Amino acid sequence: LTKRDVLLRYKQTVMGVGWAIFMPLINTAVFSVIFTRVAPLATEVPYPLFAYCGLLTWNYTGASLRAAVSSLTGNAGLVSKIYFPREIFPLSTLAVATVDFAVGATVLVALMAWYRVPPPAQIVLLPLVVGVHVAFNAAVALALALANLFYRDVKYLFEVAVTVWMFVTPVLYPIDSVGGRLGWLLRLNPMTQIVQAYRFAILGVGTMDWFAFGATALLTLVFLSASWLLFHRSEFEFAERL
């Protein structure tokens, strides 16, 4: 399924997998102009590098969930006629997004070389951060795919929610620039801790809030277990709902 989706996505395109890096680069360029010329933001590394790291992280989650939300309803024939573990559908969309994430990461490496920002010692934490991120995406993907199967409004509400979610995550701005109660609320967002952890591990930016990141990891494990359990307990209704 993953191979099928990857081939279909880039079939008969001139740029091929280049599309995986095109949008993050365009967004980085646009926001770099805004936040370095119009409304400058102070960041510990050059802003394009700061922004691209955040956008790469966020786009991985956004792409995973956008595809997962209709992964069951979009494969109604297979879901209703053939028995196999149905979680394969949302998880395969996550695998496709992981391919794009890996391709986009090569540009991040190139930007670090361009701006002469060497990887810090804490780069050894990167596998841990990626593991928590993948598990978080999987948990939300399973929940969204299941919810959209029972309530088709979910895919429309999701588009609104994911747009708001991006801007309450420090993808384009340092979290330290937001103080008071709003800053405290933004730190409760699980994606805030994941984005911050990537920047700390890859760019050496900021500090690692181990308590907050540990709470995010624990919440992710609980949410993933609950999503998987609910998904399986609802499987007997899938054919009827389709």
mmCIF file of C-alpha atoms in Angstrom:
data_model
loop_
_atom_site.group_PDB
_atom_site.id
_atom_site.type_symbol
_atom_site.label_atom_id
_atom_site.label_comp_id
_atom_site.label_asym_id
_atom_site.label_seq_id
_atom_site.Cartn_x
_atom_site.Cartn_y
_atom_site.Cartn_z
ATOM 1 C CA LEU A 1 0.000 0.000 0.000
ATOM 2 C CA THR A 2 2.829 2.382 0.833
ATOM 3 C CA LYS A 3 4.575 1.622 -2.448
ATOM 4 C CA ARG A 4 1.329 2.142 -4.348
ATOM 5 C CA ASP A 5 0.664 5.524 -2.741
ATOM 6 C CA VAL A 6 4.234 6.757 -3.248
ATOM 7 C CA LEU A 7 4.187 5.753 -6.929
ATOM 8 C CA LEU A 8 0.755 7.276 -7.513
ATOM 9 C CA ARG A 9 1.734 10.524 -5.831
ATOM 10 C CA TYR A 10 4.758 11.129 -8.039
ATOM 11 C CA LYS A 11 3.676 9.309 -11.205
ATOM 12 C CA GLN A 12 3.828 11.493 -14.331
ATOM 13 C CA THR A 13 5.277 14.462 -12.440
ATOM 14 C CA VAL A 14 8.324 16.315 -13.697
ATOM 15 C CA MET A 15 9.821 16.965 -10.261
ATOM 16 C CA GLY A 16 9.024 13.559 -8.759
ATOM 17 C CA VAL A 17 10.015 13.406 -5.088
ATOM 18 C CA GLY A 18 11.200 17.003 -5.468
ATOM 19 C CA TRP A 19 7.640 17.989 -4.533
ATOM 20 C CA ALA A 20 8.356 16.664 -1.034
ATOM 21 C CA ILE A 21 10.789 19.548 -0.499
ATOM 22 C CA PHE A 22 9.220 22.193 -2.745
ATOM 23 C CA MET A 23 6.442 23.388 -0.402
ATOM 24 C CA PRO A 24 8.597 23.517 2.767
ATOM 25 C CA LEU A 25 11.190 25.527 0.844
ATOM 26 C CA ILE A 26 8.602 27.930 -0.581
ATOM 27 C CA ASN A 27 7.014 28.423 2.847
ATOM 28 C CA THR A 28 10.435 28.925 4.393
ATOM 29 C CA ALA A 29 11.272 31.591 1.806
ATOM 30 C CA VAL A 30 7.976 33.440 2.313
ATOM 31 C CA PHE A 31 8.099 33.416 6.108
ATOM 32 C CA SER A 32 11.790 34.313 6.071
ATOM 33 C CA VAL A 33 10.961 37.511 4.210
ATOM 34 C CA ILE A 34 8.165 38.296 6.671
ATOM 35 C CA PHE A 35 10.076 37.525 9.858
ATOM 36 C CA THR A 36 13.442 38.945 8.834
ATOM 37 C CA ARG A 37 12.313 42.053 6.903
ATOM 38 C CA VAL A 38 8.782 43.001 7.918
ATOM 39 C CA ALA A 39 8.498 41.782 11.522
ATOM 40 C CA PRO A 40 11.960 40.524 12.556
ATOM 41 C CA LEU A 41 12.187 37.692 15.067
ATOM 42 C CA ALA A 42 15.299 36.964 17.124
ATOM 43 C CA THR A 43 16.405 33.335 16.756
ATOM 44 C CA GLU A 44 19.573 31.550 17.877
ATOM 45 C CA VAL A 45 20.281 30.283 14.358
ATOM 46 C CA PRO A 46 19.573 31.935 10.966
ATOM 47 C CA TYR A 47 15.812 32.238 10.598
ATOM 48 C CA PRO A 48 15.494 30.191 7.352
ATOM 49 C CA LEU A 49 17.143 27.257 9.134
ATOM 50 C CA PHE A 50 14.957 27.768 12.208
ATOM 51 C CA ALA A 51 11.773 27.947 10.114
ATOM 52 C CA TYR A 52 12.618 25.028 7.833
ATOM 53 C CA CYS A 53 13.229 22.717 10.792
ATOM 54 C CA GLY A 54 9.828 23.637 12.233
ATOM 55 C CA LEU A 55 8.022 23.351 8.891
ATOM 56 C CA LEU A 56 9.624 19.994 8.129
ATOM 57 C CA THR A 57 8.470 18.657 11.487
ATOM 58 C CA TRP A 58 4.977 20.066 11.159
ATOM 59 C CA ASN A 59 4.515 18.975 7.534
ATOM 60 C CA TYR A 60 5.288 15.402 8.549
ATOM 61 C CA THR A 61 2.409 15.457 11.008
ATOM 62 C CA GLY A 62 0.094 17.411 8.711
ATOM 63 C CA ALA A 63 0.695 15.144 5.705
ATOM 64 C CA SER A 64 0.310 11.985 7.811
ATOM 65 C CA LEU A 65 -3.024 13.057 9.254
ATOM 66 C CA ARG A 66 -4.496 14.544 6.069
ATOM 67 C CA ALA A 67 -4.031 11.227 4.292
ATOM 68 C CA ALA A 68 -5.041 9.102 7.288
ATOM 69 C CA VAL A 69 -8.380 10.808 7.909
ATOM 70 C CA SER A 70 -9.907 9.301 4.730
ATOM 71 C CA SER A 71 -7.743 6.172 4.552
ATOM 72 C CA LEU A 72 -10.586 3.816 5.522
ATOM 73 C CA THR A 73 -13.391 5.480 3.582
ATOM 74 C CA GLY A 74 -11.147 5.762 0.527
ATOM 75 C CA ASN A 75 -10.528 2.007 0.500
ATOM 76 C CA ALA A 76 -14.103 0.876 1.117
ATOM 77 C CA GLY A 77 -13.873 -2.102 -1.240
ATOM 78 C CA LEU A 78 -10.925 -3.646 0.552
ATOM 79 C CA VAL A 79 -12.168 -2.816 4.048
ATOM 80 C CA SER A 80 -15.605 -4.360 3.538
ATOM 81 C CA LYS A 81 -14.694 -7.429 1.475
ATOM 82 C CA ILE A 82 -11.316 -8.695 2.670
ATOM 83 C CA TYR A 83 -10.225 -9.353 6.224
ATOM 84 C CA PHE A 84 -6.801 -8.183 7.351
ATOM 85 C CA PRO A 85 -5.610 -5.760 10.047
ATOM 86 C CA ARG A 86 -7.435 -2.547 9.085
ATOM 87 C CA GLU A 87 -4.907 -0.328 10.854
ATOM 88 C CA ILE A 88 -2.669 -1.003 7.864
ATOM 89 C CA PHE A 89 -4.520 1.758 5.982
ATOM 90 C CA PRO A 90 -3.820 4.723 8.303
ATOM 91 C CA LEU A 91 -0.360 3.389 9.127
ATOM 92 C CA SER A 92 0.543 3.071 5.445
ATOM 93 C CA THR A 93 -0.290 6.758 4.961
ATOM 94 C CA LEU A 94 2.081 7.478 7.838
ATOM 95 C CA ALA A 95 4.774 5.463 6.050
ATOM 96 C CA VAL A 96 4.267 7.517 2.867
ATOM 97 C CA ALA A 97 4.640 10.748 4.844
ATOM 98 C CA THR A 98 7.800 9.316 6.431
ATOM 99 C CA VAL A 99 9.320 8.957 2.959
ATOM 100 C CA ASP A 100 8.632 12.652 2.290
ATOM 101 C CA PHE A 101 10.006 13.522 5.731
ATOM 102 C CA ALA A 102 13.254 11.685 4.992
ATOM 103 C CA VAL A 103 13.601 13.424 1.620
ATOM 104 C CA GLY A 104 12.951 16.820 3.196
ATOM 105 C CA ALA A 105 15.534 16.115 5.900
ATOM 106 C CA THR A 106 18.280 16.108 3.249
ATOM 107 C CA VAL A 107 17.529 19.783 2.594
ATOM 108 C CA LEU A 108 17.811 20.521 6.310
ATOM 109 C CA VAL A 109 21.288 18.959 6.265
ATOM 110 C CA ALA A 110 22.182 21.119 3.255
ATOM 111 C CA LEU A 111 20.920 24.278 4.989
ATOM 112 C CA MET A 112 22.980 23.461 8.085
ATOM 113 C CA ALA A 113 26.054 23.124 5.883
ATOM 114 C CA TRP A 114 25.233 26.387 4.067
ATOM 115 C CA TYR A 115 24.848 28.357 7.302
ATOM 116 C CA ARG A 116 27.761 26.510 8.919
ATOM 117 C CA VAL A 117 25.703 25.212 11.824
ATOM 118 C CA PRO A 118 27.263 21.925 12.930
ATOM 119 C CA PRO A 119 25.124 19.262 14.619
ATOM 120 C CA PRO A 120 25.402 19.560 18.423
ATOM 121 C CA ALA A 121 26.356 16.791 20.847
ATOM 122 C CA GLN A 122 22.689 16.211 21.648
ATOM 123 C CA ILE A 123 22.102 14.929 18.113
ATOM 124 C CA VAL A 124 22.236 11.493 19.797
ATOM 125 C CA LEU A 125 18.725 12.263 21.112
ATOM 126 C CA LEU A 126 17.304 12.436 17.588
ATOM 127 C CA PRO A 127 16.167 8.761 17.401
ATOM 128 C CA LEU A 128 14.219 9.258 20.637
ATOM 129 C CA VAL A 129 12.549 12.411 19.310
ATOM 130 C CA VAL A 130 11.691 10.755 15.987
ATOM 131 C CA GLY A 131 10.287 7.717 17.817
ATOM 132 C CA VAL A 132 7.950 9.857 19.925
ATOM 133 C CA HIS A 133 6.918 11.851 16.855
ATOM 134 C CA VAL A 134 6.093 8.746 14.807
ATOM 135 C CA ALA A 135 4.122 7.237 17.695
ATOM 136 C CA PHE A 136 2.186 10.491 18.152
ATOM 137 C CA ASN A 137 1.332 10.646 14.445
ATOM 138 C CA ALA A 138 0.228 7.004 14.501
ATOM 139 C CA ALA A 139 -2.026 7.560 17.520
ATOM 140 C CA VAL A 140 -3.782 10.559 15.985
ATOM 141 C CA ALA A 141 -3.975 8.879 12.557
ATOM 142 C CA LEU A 142 -5.788 5.839 13.967
ATOM 143 C CA ALA A 143 -8.216 8.039 15.903
ATOM 144 C CA LEU A 144 -8.964 10.294 12.921
ATOM 145 C CA ALA A 145 -9.454 7.410 10.470
ATOM 146 C CA LEU A 146 -11.890 5.753 12.874
ATOM 147 C CA ALA A 147 -13.760 8.975 13.646
ATOM 148 C CA ASN A 148 -14.154 9.847 9.964
ATOM 149 C CA LEU A 149 -15.557 6.395 9.244
ATOM 150 C CA PHE A 150 -18.383 6.951 11.726
ATOM 151 C CA TYR A 151 -18.838 10.702 11.213
ATOM 152 C CA ARG A 152 -17.960 12.005 7.735
ATOM 153 C CA ASP A 153 -17.915 15.613 8.980
ATOM 154 C CA VAL A 154 -14.590 14.874 10.651
ATOM 155 C CA LYS A 155 -12.538 15.342 7.474
ATOM 156 C CA TYR A 156 -13.972 18.855 7.007
ATOM 157 C CA LEU A 157 -13.543 19.845 10.628
ATOM 158 C CA PHE A 158 -10.012 18.462 10.533
ATOM 159 C CA GLU A 159 -8.929 20.930 7.818
ATOM 160 C CA VAL A 160 -9.983 23.833 10.026
ATOM 161 C CA ALA A 161 -8.456 22.315 13.137
ATOM 162 C CA VAL A 162 -5.097 21.496 11.539
ATOM 163 C CA THR A 163 -4.712 25.088 10.283
ATOM 164 C CA VAL A 164 -5.327 26.497 13.757
ATOM 165 C CA TRP A 165 -3.118 23.792 15.269
ATOM 166 C CA MET A 166 -0.157 24.861 13.140
ATOM 167 C CA PHE A 167 -0.284 28.440 14.372
ATOM 168 C CA VAL A 168 -0.557 27.443 18.036
ATOM 169 C CA THR A 169 2.588 25.342 17.552
ATOM 170 C CA PRO A 170 5.941 27.208 17.505
ATOM 171 C CA VAL A 171 6.674 26.195 13.930
ATOM 172 C CA LEU A 172 7.581 29.704 12.761
ATOM 173 C CA TYR A 173 8.356 31.535 15.993
ATOM 174 C CA PRO A 174 10.375 30.826 19.145
ATOM 175 C CA ILE A 175 8.169 29.686 22.002
ATOM 176 C CA ASP A 176 10.103 31.983 24.346
ATOM 177 C CA SER A 177 8.720 34.987 22.452
ATOM 178 C CA VAL A 178 5.238 34.170 23.780
ATOM 179 C CA GLY A 179 4.868 34.878 27.473
ATOM 180 C CA GLY A 180 2.120 34.922 30.061
ATOM 181 C CA ARG A 181 -0.888 32.653 30.101
ATOM 182 C CA LEU A 182 -0.873 32.232 26.317
ATOM 183 C CA GLY A 183 2.707 30.955 26.381
ATOM 184 C CA TRP A 184 1.791 28.520 29.129
ATOM 185 C CA LEU A 185 -1.173 27.244 27.095
ATOM 186 C CA LEU A 186 0.975 26.835 23.978
ATOM 187 C CA ARG A 187 3.383 24.655 25.957
ATOM 188 C CA LEU A 188 0.516 22.248 26.711
ATOM 189 C CA ASN A 189 0.317 21.463 22.997
ATOM 190 C CA PRO A 190 2.113 18.111 22.461
ATOM 191 C CA MET A 191 3.460 19.274 19.096
ATOM 192 C CA THR A 192 5.158 22.200 20.840
ATOM 193 C CA GLN A 193 7.365 19.811 22.773
ATOM 194 C CA ILE A 194 8.097 17.723 19.682
ATOM 195 C CA VAL A 195 9.099 20.739 17.565
ATOM 196 C CA GLN A 196 11.210 22.104 20.402
ATOM 197 C CA ALA A 197 12.896 18.732 20.839
ATOM 198 C CA TYR A 198 13.823 18.562 17.142
ATOM 199 C CA ARG A 199 15.387 22.013 17.241
ATOM 200 C CA PHE A 200 17.305 21.160 20.400
ATOM 201 C CA ALA A 201 18.584 17.833 19.042
ATOM 202 C CA ILE A 202 19.412 18.984 15.501
ATOM 203 C CA LEU A 203 20.256 22.684 15.794
ATOM 204 C CA GLY A 204 21.203 22.995 19.455
ATOM 205 C CA VAL A 205 18.526 25.677 19.878
ATOM 206 C CA GLY A 206 17.015 26.314 23.300
ATOM 207 C CA THR A 207 16.925 23.818 26.130
ATOM 208 C CA MET A 208 15.225 20.466 26.547
ATOM 209 C CA ASP A 209 12.323 20.518 28.983
ATOM 210 C CA TRP A 210 12.628 16.892 30.014
ATOM 211 C CA PHE A 211 9.538 16.958 32.201
ATOM 212 C CA ALA A 212 7.341 18.345 29.420
ATOM 213 C CA PHE A 213 8.843 16.061 26.771
ATOM 214 C CA GLY A 214 8.524 13.040 29.071
ATOM 215 C CA ALA A 215 4.870 13.930 29.705
ATOM 216 C CA THR A 216 4.332 14.180 25.929
ATOM 217 C CA ALA A 217 5.964 10.774 25.398
ATOM 218 C CA LEU A 218 3.827 9.195 28.133
ATOM 219 C CA LEU A 219 0.656 10.807 26.785
ATOM 220 C CA THR A 220 1.562 9.539 23.324
ATOM 221 C CA LEU A 221 1.946 5.958 24.525
ATOM 222 C CA VAL A 222 -1.373 6.084 26.393
ATOM 223 C CA PHE A 223 -3.141 7.695 23.418
ATOM 224 C CA LEU A 224 -1.644 5.188 20.954
ATOM 225 C CA SER A 225 -2.748 2.250 23.102
ATOM 226 C CA ALA A 226 -6.243 3.680 23.518
ATOM 227 C CA SER A 227 -6.583 4.483 19.793
ATOM 228 C CA TRP A 228 -5.446 1.017 18.765
ATOM 229 C CA LEU A 229 -7.774 -0.681 21.278
ATOM 230 C CA LEU A 230 -10.789 1.412 20.247
ATOM 231 C CA PHE A 231 -9.950 0.848 16.577
ATOM 232 C CA HIS A 232 -10.023 -2.933 17.022
ATOM 233 C CA ARG A 233 -13.144 -2.942 19.166
ATOM 234 C CA SER A 234 -14.978 -1.027 16.432
ATOM 235 C CA GLU A 235 -13.814 -3.160 13.491
ATOM 236 C CA PHE A 236 -16.973 -5.287 13.395
ATOM 237 C CA GLU A 237 -18.948 -2.149 12.408
ATOM 238 C CA PHE A 238 -16.655 -1.023 9.597
ATOM 239 C CA ALA A 239 -18.496 -2.772 6.766
ATOM 240 C CA GLU A 240 -21.868 -1.449 7.905
ATOM 241 C CA ARG A 241 -20.607 2.122 8.116
ATOM 242 C CA LEU A 242 -19.108 1.997 4.632
#
